[in-house]
PDB file of C-alpha atoms in Angstrom:
ATOM      1  CA  MET T   1     -34.625 -18.457  19.246  1.00  0.00           C
ATOM      2  CA  SER T   2     -33.887 -14.893  19.642  1.00  0.00           C
ATOM      3  CA  LYS T   3     -29.680 -14.008  20.024  1.00  0.00           C
ATOM      4  CA  ILE T   4     -30.001 -11.368  23.521  1.00  0.00           C
ATOM      5  CA  LEU T   5     -27.230  -9.728  24.485  1.00  0.00           C
ATOM      6  CA  VAL T   6     -28.111  -9.014  28.267  1.00  0.00           C
ATOM      7  CA  ILE T   7     -25.302  -6.079  30.040  1.00  0.00           C
ATOM      8  CA  GLY T   8     -25.040  -5.867  33.360  1.00  0.00           C
ATOM      9  CA  ALA T   9     -25.432  -9.637  33.667  1.00  0.00           C
ATOM     10  CA  ARG T  10     -24.506 -10.478  37.051  1.00  0.00           C
ATOM     11  CA  GLY T  11     -27.167  -8.386  38.427  1.00  0.00           C
ATOM     12  CA  ARG T  12     -30.088  -8.885  39.694  1.00  0.00           C
ATOM     13  CA  ALA T  13     -32.259  -7.202  37.203  1.00  0.00           C
ATOM     14  CA  GLY T  14     -29.514  -8.814  34.874  1.00  0.00           C
ATOM     15  CA  SER T  15     -29.230 -12.302  35.994  1.00  0.00           C
ATOM     16  CA  ALA T  16     -32.755 -12.828  35.933  1.00  0.00           C
ATOM     17  CA  ALA T  17     -33.342 -11.126  32.484  1.00  0.00           C
ATOM     18  CA  VAL T  18     -30.794 -14.415  31.471  1.00  0.00           C
ATOM     19  CA  THR T  19     -32.577 -17.340  33.001  1.00  0.00           C
ATOM     20  CA  GLU T  20     -35.890 -15.426  31.532  1.00  0.00           C
ATOM     21  CA  ALA T  21     -34.195 -15.725  27.875  1.00  0.00           C
ATOM     22  CA  GLN T  22     -32.394 -18.657  28.516  1.00  0.00           C
ATOM     23  CA  SER T  23     -35.427 -20.365  29.478  1.00  0.00           C
ATOM     24  CA  ARG T  24     -37.192 -19.391  26.627  1.00  0.00           C
ATOM     25  CA  GLY T  25     -34.859 -21.324  24.214  1.00  0.00           C
ATOM     26  CA  HIS T  26     -32.880 -17.998  23.504  1.00  0.00           C
ATOM     27  CA  SER T  27     -28.937 -17.663  22.693  1.00  0.00           C
ATOM     28  CA  VAL T  28     -27.926 -14.701  25.389  1.00  0.00           C
ATOM     29  CA  VAL T  29     -24.386 -13.653  26.055  1.00  0.00           C
ATOM     30  CA  GLY T  30     -23.951 -11.775  28.755  1.00  0.00           C
ATOM     31  CA  VAL T  31     -21.422  -9.224  30.098  1.00  0.00           C
ATOM     32  CA  ALA T  32     -20.632  -7.742  32.510  1.00  0.00           C
ATOM     33  CA  ARG T  33     -17.653  -5.325  33.880  1.00  0.00           C
ATOM     34  CA  THR T  34     -15.684  -8.930  35.322  1.00  0.00           C
ATOM     35  CA  THR T  35     -15.527 -12.315  35.413  1.00  0.00           C
ATOM     36  CA  THR T  36     -13.708 -15.461  35.504  1.00  0.00           C
ATOM     37  CA  ALA T  37     -13.624 -18.945  33.678  1.00  0.00           C
ATOM     38  CA  GLY T  38     -16.237 -21.022  34.618  1.00  0.00           C
ATOM     39  CA  GLN T  39     -19.247 -18.378  35.852  1.00  0.00           C
ATOM     40  CA  VAL T  40     -23.203 -19.164  35.727  1.00  0.00           C
ATOM     41  CA  VAL T  41     -25.579 -16.234  36.279  1.00  0.00           C
ATOM     42  CA  GLY T  42     -28.321 -16.857  36.469  1.00  0.00           C
ATOM     43  CA  ASP T  43     -30.227 -20.003  38.443  1.00  0.00           C
ATOM     44  CA  GLY T  44     -26.825 -21.432  37.412  1.00  0.00           C
ATOM     45  CA  THR T  45     -27.844 -22.401  34.125  1.00  0.00           C
ATOM     46  CA  ALA T  46     -24.160 -21.354  31.950  1.00  0.00           C
ATOM     47  CA  ALA T  47     -24.302 -19.009  29.662  1.00  0.00           C
ATOM     48  CA  GLY T  48     -21.700 -16.970  28.120  1.00  0.00           C
ATOM     49  CA  LEU T  49     -20.442 -15.044  30.245  1.00  0.00           C
ATOM     50  CA  VAL T  50     -17.377 -11.596  29.150  1.00  0.00           C
ATOM     51  CA  VAL T  51     -15.854  -8.851  30.261  1.00  0.00           C
ATOM     52  CA  GLY T  52     -17.307  -5.665  28.474  1.00  0.00           C
ATOM     53  CA  ASP T  53     -17.921  -2.351  30.105  1.00  0.00           C
ATOM     54  CA  VAL T  54     -21.398  -0.352  28.649  1.00  0.00           C
ATOM     55  CA  THR T  55     -19.326   2.832  28.914  1.00  0.00           C
ATOM     56  CA  ASP T  56     -17.087   0.975  26.371  1.00  0.00           C
ATOM     57  CA  ALA T  57     -18.708   1.254  22.729  1.00  0.00           C
ATOM     58  CA  GLY T  58     -15.609   0.152  20.931  1.00  0.00           C
ATOM     59  CA  ARG T  59     -16.430  -3.035  22.962  1.00  0.00           C
ATOM     60  CA  LEU T  60     -19.876  -2.985  22.816  1.00  0.00           C
ATOM     61  CA  ALA T  61     -20.447  -3.544  18.980  1.00  0.00           C
ATOM     62  CA  GLU T  62     -18.391  -6.243  18.913  1.00  0.00           C
ATOM     63  CA  LEU T  63     -20.326  -7.708  21.462  1.00  0.00           C
ATOM     64  CA  ALA T  64     -23.578  -6.742  19.815  1.00  0.00           C
ATOM     65  CA  MET T  65     -22.853  -7.270  16.480  1.00  0.00           C
ATOM     66  CA  GLY T  66     -24.651 -10.124  15.582  1.00  0.00           C
ATOM     67  CA  CYS T  67     -26.999  -9.499  18.221  1.00  0.00           C
ATOM     68  CA  ASP T  68     -30.879  -9.739  17.759  1.00  0.00           C
ATOM     69  CA  ALA T  69     -31.487  -7.436  21.249  1.00  0.00           C
ATOM     70  CA  VAL T  70     -29.933  -6.466  23.227  1.00  0.00           C
ATOM     71  CA  ILE T  71     -31.320  -5.748  27.582  1.00  0.00           C
ATOM     72  CA  ALA T  72     -29.162  -2.985  29.221  1.00  0.00           C
ATOM     73  CA  GLY T  73     -29.483  -3.085  32.790  1.00  0.00           C
ATOM     74  CA  VAL T  74     -26.538  -1.578  34.156  1.00  0.00           C
ATOM     75  CA  TYR T  75     -25.153   0.905  37.593  1.00  0.00           C
ATOM     76  CA  ASP T  76     -21.740   2.515  38.719  1.00  0.00           C
ATOM     77  CA  GLY T  77     -21.777   3.293  43.070  1.00  0.00           C
ATOM     78  CA  GLY T  78     -17.973   3.741  41.755  1.00  0.00           C
ATOM     79  CA  SER T  79     -18.669   6.753  39.764  1.00  0.00           C
ATOM     80  CA  ASP T  80     -20.817  10.359  39.513  1.00  0.00           C
ATOM     81  CA  PRO T  81     -24.533   8.718  38.916  1.00  0.00           C
ATOM     82  CA  GLY T  82     -24.823  12.748  36.664  1.00  0.00           C
ATOM     83  CA  GLU T  83     -21.306  11.158  34.122  1.00  0.00           C
ATOM     84  CA  PHE T  84     -22.370   7.988  33.897  1.00  0.00           C
ATOM     85  CA  PHE T  85     -25.284   7.407  33.109  1.00  0.00           C
ATOM     86  CA  PRO T  86     -25.107   9.438  30.251  1.00  0.00           C
ATOM     87  CA  ARG T  87     -22.649   8.090  29.133  1.00  0.00           C
ATOM     88  CA  ALA T  88     -23.605   4.711  29.051  1.00  0.00           C
ATOM     89  CA  ALA T  89     -26.347   5.429  27.379  1.00  0.00           C
ATOM     90  CA  GLN T  90     -24.398   6.906  24.459  1.00  0.00           C
ATOM     91  CA  ALA T  91     -21.528   4.579  24.489  1.00  0.00           C
ATOM     92  CA  LEU T  92     -25.182   1.620  23.686  1.00  0.00           C
ATOM     93  CA  VAL T  93     -26.249   5.141  20.994  1.00  0.00           C
ATOM     94  CA  ASP T  94     -23.398   4.374  19.359  1.00  0.00           C
ATOM     95  CA  ALA T  95     -22.322   0.813  18.877  1.00  0.00           C
ATOM     96  CA  LEU T  96     -26.024  -0.287  18.481  1.00  0.00           C
ATOM     97  CA  GLU T  97     -25.332   2.224  15.417  1.00  0.00           C
ATOM     98  CA  LYS T  98     -21.703   0.259  14.311  1.00  0.00           C
ATOM     99  CA  ALA T  99     -24.482  -3.272  15.336  1.00  0.00           C
ATOM    100  CA  GLY T 100     -27.186  -2.424  13.545  1.00  0.00           C
ATOM    101  CA  VAL T 101     -29.350  -3.983  16.328  1.00  0.00           C
ATOM    102  CA  ARG T 102     -32.361  -1.524  16.371  1.00  0.00           C
ATOM    103  CA  ARG T 103     -33.784  -2.479  19.301  1.00  0.00           C
ATOM    104  CA  LEU T 104     -32.843  -1.958  23.397  1.00  0.00           C
ATOM    105  CA  VAL T 105     -34.506  -2.515  26.650  1.00  0.00           C
ATOM    106  CA  TRP T 106     -33.164  -0.819  29.284  1.00  0.00           C
ATOM    107  CA  VAL T 107     -33.528  -1.281  32.374  1.00  0.00           C
ATOM    108  CA  GLY T 108     -34.920   2.680  34.195  1.00  0.00           C
ATOM    109  CA  LEU T 109     -36.252   3.713  37.600  1.00  0.00           C
ATOM    110  CA  ALA T 110     -39.765   4.342  38.749  1.00  0.00           C
ATOM    111  CA  SER T 111     -38.674   8.242  40.077  1.00  0.00           C
ATOM    112  CA  ILE T 112     -39.699   9.629  36.732  1.00  0.00           C
ATOM    113  CA  LEU T 113     -41.961   7.893  35.433  1.00  0.00           C
ATOM    114  CA  PRO T 114     -45.644   9.604  35.863  1.00  0.00           C
ATOM    115  CA  THR T 115     -48.882   9.211  38.698  1.00  0.00           C
ATOM    116  CA  ALA T 116     -51.774   8.533  37.909  1.00  0.00           C
ATOM    117  CA  ASP T 117     -52.407  12.043  37.761  1.00  0.00           C
ATOM    118  CA  GLY T 118     -49.284  13.206  35.736  1.00  0.00           C
ATOM    119  CA  THR T 119     -47.151  13.345  38.146  1.00  0.00           C
ATOM    120  CA  LEU T 120     -43.409  13.072  38.643  1.00  0.00           C
ATOM    121  CA  LEU T 121     -43.445  10.254  41.376  1.00  0.00           C
ATOM    122  CA  MET T 122     -39.579  11.741  42.537  1.00  0.00           C
ATOM    123  CA  ASP T 123     -42.094  14.188  42.372  1.00  0.00           C
ATOM    124  CA  THR T 124     -45.292  13.420  44.116  1.00  0.00           C
ATOM    125  CA  ASP T 125     -45.101  13.629  48.762  1.00  0.00           C
ATOM    126  CA  GLY T 126     -43.040  12.313  50.440  1.00  0.00           C
ATOM    127  CA  TYR T 127     -40.527  10.904  47.764  1.00  0.00           C
ATOM    128  CA  PRO T 128     -36.844  10.943  49.349  1.00  0.00           C
ATOM    129  CA  ARG T 129     -35.955  14.036  48.059  1.00  0.00           C
ATOM    130  CA  GLU T 130     -32.439  12.930  48.163  1.00  0.00           C
ATOM    131  CA  TYR T 131     -31.432  10.075  45.711  1.00  0.00           C
ATOM    132  CA  ARG T 132     -32.540  13.174  43.181  1.00  0.00           C
ATOM    133  CA  SER T 133     -29.889  13.266  41.611  1.00  0.00           C
ATOM    134  CA  PHE T 134     -29.823  10.592  40.595  1.00  0.00           C
ATOM    135  CA  PHE T 135     -33.133   9.991  39.751  1.00  0.00           C
ATOM    136  CA  LEU T 136     -32.429  13.298  36.258  1.00  0.00           C
ATOM    137  CA  ALA T 137     -29.328  11.302  36.053  1.00  0.00           C
ATOM    138  CA  HIS T 138     -31.276   8.026  35.243  1.00  0.00           C
ATOM    139  CA  GLN T 139     -33.546  11.368  32.608  1.00  0.00           C
ATOM    140  CA  ALA T 140     -30.129  11.614  31.484  1.00  0.00           C
ATOM    141  CA  ALA T 141     -29.835   9.243  29.915  1.00  0.00           C
ATOM    142  CA  LEU T 142     -33.063   8.591  28.433  1.00  0.00           C
ATOM    143  CA  ASP T 143     -32.893  12.643  26.633  1.00  0.00           C
ATOM    144  CA  VAL T 144     -30.066  10.610  25.034  1.00  0.00           C
ATOM    145  CA  PHE T 145     -32.144   7.186  24.074  1.00  0.00           C
ATOM    146  CA  ALA T 146     -34.308  10.084  22.478  1.00  0.00           C
ATOM    147  CA  GLN T 147     -32.232  11.778  20.705  1.00  0.00           C
ATOM    148  CA  SER T 148     -31.079   8.617  18.981  1.00  0.00           C
ATOM    149  CA  SER T 149     -32.149   6.003  16.343  1.00  0.00           C
ATOM    150  CA  LEU T 150     -32.683   3.034  18.421  1.00  0.00           C
ATOM    151  CA  ASP T 151     -35.846   1.082  19.407  1.00  0.00           C
ATOM    152  CA  TRP T 152     -35.662   1.554  22.468  1.00  0.00           C
ATOM    153  CA  VAL T 153     -38.184   1.423  25.522  1.00  0.00           C
ATOM    154  CA  SER T 154     -37.124   1.419  29.257  1.00  0.00           C
ATOM    155  CA  ILE T 155     -38.598  -0.181  31.425  1.00  0.00           C
ATOM    156  CA  ALA T 156     -39.322   0.257  35.993  1.00  0.00           C
ATOM    157  CA  PRO T 157     -41.161  -1.143  38.335  1.00  0.00           C
ATOM    158  CA  THR T 158     -43.688   1.033  39.333  1.00  0.00           C
ATOM    159  CA  GLY T 159     -42.716   1.736  42.517  1.00  0.00           C
ATOM    160  CA  ASP T 160     -40.148  -0.611  43.965  1.00  0.00           C
ATOM    161  CA  PHE T 161     -38.287  -4.176  43.757  1.00  0.00           C
ATOM    162  CA  ASP T 162     -40.465  -7.108  46.084  1.00  0.00           C
ATOM    163  CA  HIS T 163     -37.320  -8.554  47.597  1.00  0.00           C
ATOM    164  CA  ALA T 164     -39.960  -9.893  50.838  1.00  0.00           C
ATOM    165  CA  ASP T 165     -41.279 -12.621  47.637  1.00  0.00           C
ATOM    166  CA  PRO T 166     -38.217 -13.141  44.069  1.00  0.00           C
ATOM    167  CA  SER T 167     -40.436 -15.513  42.833  1.00  0.00           C
ATOM    168  CA  ARG T 168     -41.837 -15.788  39.089  1.00  0.00           C
ATOM    169  CA  LYS T 169     -45.650 -15.565  38.525  1.00  0.00           C
ATOM    170  CA  GLY T 170     -45.384 -15.139  35.144  1.00  0.00           C
ATOM    171  CA  ARG T 171     -47.606 -12.209  35.713  1.00  0.00           C
ATOM    172  CA  TYR T 172     -47.340  -8.606  35.344  1.00  0.00           C
ATOM    173  CA  ARG T 173     -48.906  -5.337  34.003  1.00  0.00           C
ATOM    174  CA  VAL T 174     -48.609  -2.012  32.649  1.00  0.00           C
ATOM    175  CA  ALA T 175     -49.209   1.445  35.261  1.00  0.00           C
ATOM    176  CA  PRO T 176     -48.671   4.859  36.369  1.00  0.00           C
ATOM    177  CA  ALA T 177     -45.712   4.870  39.016  1.00  0.00           C
ATOM    178  CA  ASP T 178     -47.115   4.156  42.722  1.00  0.00           C
ATOM    179  CA  ALA T 179     -44.692   4.268  45.465  1.00  0.00           C
ATOM    180  CA  GLN T 180     -46.533   1.129  46.837  1.00  0.00           C
ATOM    181  CA  GLY T 181     -46.395  -1.074  43.535  1.00  0.00           C
ATOM    182  CA  LEU T 182     -44.127  -3.668  44.040  1.00  0.00           C
ATOM    183  CA  ILE T 183     -42.912  -6.684  41.143  1.00  0.00           C
ATOM    184  CA  SER T 184     -39.848  -9.500  41.214  1.00  0.00           C
ATOM    185  CA  TYR T 185     -37.012  -9.339  39.330  1.00  0.00           C
ATOM    186  CA  ALA T 186     -38.456 -13.091  37.907  1.00  0.00           C
ATOM    187  CA  ASP T 187     -41.946 -11.061  37.439  1.00  0.00           C
ATOM    188  CA  PHE T 188     -40.117  -7.912  35.925  1.00  0.00           C
ATOM    189  CA  ALA T 189     -37.405 -10.157  33.621  1.00  0.00           C
ATOM    190  CA  VAL T 190     -40.713 -11.632  32.579  1.00  0.00           C
ATOM    191  CA  ALA T 191     -41.908  -7.784  30.367  1.00  0.00           C
ATOM    192  CA  LEU T 192     -38.001  -7.293  29.817  1.00  0.00           C
ATOM    193  CA  VAL T 193     -38.333 -10.540  27.656  1.00  0.00           C
ATOM    194  CA  ASP T 194     -41.777 -10.176  26.082  1.00  0.00           C
ATOM    195  CA  GLU T 195     -40.246  -6.859  24.989  1.00  0.00           C
ATOM    196  CA  VAL T 196     -37.653  -7.993  23.032  1.00  0.00           C
ATOM    197  CA  ASP T 197     -39.953 -11.186  21.666  1.00  0.00           C
ATOM    198  CA  ARG T 198     -42.989  -8.854  21.223  1.00  0.00           C
ATOM    199  CA  PRO T 199     -42.537  -5.818  21.196  1.00  0.00           C
ATOM    200  CA  VAL T 200     -45.299  -3.686  22.604  1.00  0.00           C
ATOM    201  CA  HIS T 201     -43.444  -0.293  22.859  1.00  0.00           C
ATOM    202  CA  HIS T 202     -41.993   2.037  21.494  1.00  0.00           C
ATOM    203  CA  ARG T 203     -39.549   5.426  22.331  1.00  0.00           C
ATOM    204  CA  THR T 204     -41.239   5.854  25.712  1.00  0.00           C
ATOM    205  CA  ALA T 205     -40.568   4.398  29.411  1.00  0.00           C
ATOM    206  CA  ILE T 206     -42.469   2.752  31.001  1.00  0.00           C
ATOM    207  CA  GLY T 207     -43.790   1.160  35.056  1.00  0.00           C
ATOM    208  CA  VAL T 208     -44.457  -2.464  35.229  1.00  0.00           C
ATOM    209  CA  VAL T 209     -46.426  -4.789  38.570  1.00  0.00           C
ATOM    210  CA  VAL T 210     -48.176  -7.693  38.812  1.00  0.00           C
TER     211      VAL T 210
END
């Protein structure tokens, strides 16, 4: 059994990761910017949900102490993404290095993954350009991780999350970016926790699809 810190535990990916990790018998502490006493996450299973900000390295180091791995799925709609994502990444690096935690599983973005011919998904014909600054902000976070000593992996859907079919099939495969590729949050969480239980990908970004 591992002790896993899940940052962004009230979000859809983070909540699913909590549920998946708990179902495997792991000890899970969920971190959210705000919480209330007695709150539950995921499918309603009780979890230690604590307050913490992903840009606060001191608080993250305190929470990560004694953990085997950290899963982080973060977003702040009230901040400039070009500032938020690199800042969050640097805080994670500083915190985890201080706490002695090597493994970081980061919820990434399909847009910055290469397609089968090597073209980044965000550069393919017809892909929306209006969010390009957001895509580049995610890449900036990976650039921060790349300069660190962490054993990190960034995992994203190859295309998008499957909102029409949220069921857990319990399977996935690693594949190039494809705008049509879909995966449920539940199956995405399987991939996240697998990279804690049996790390296969190191210091790289991958896409997963059912």
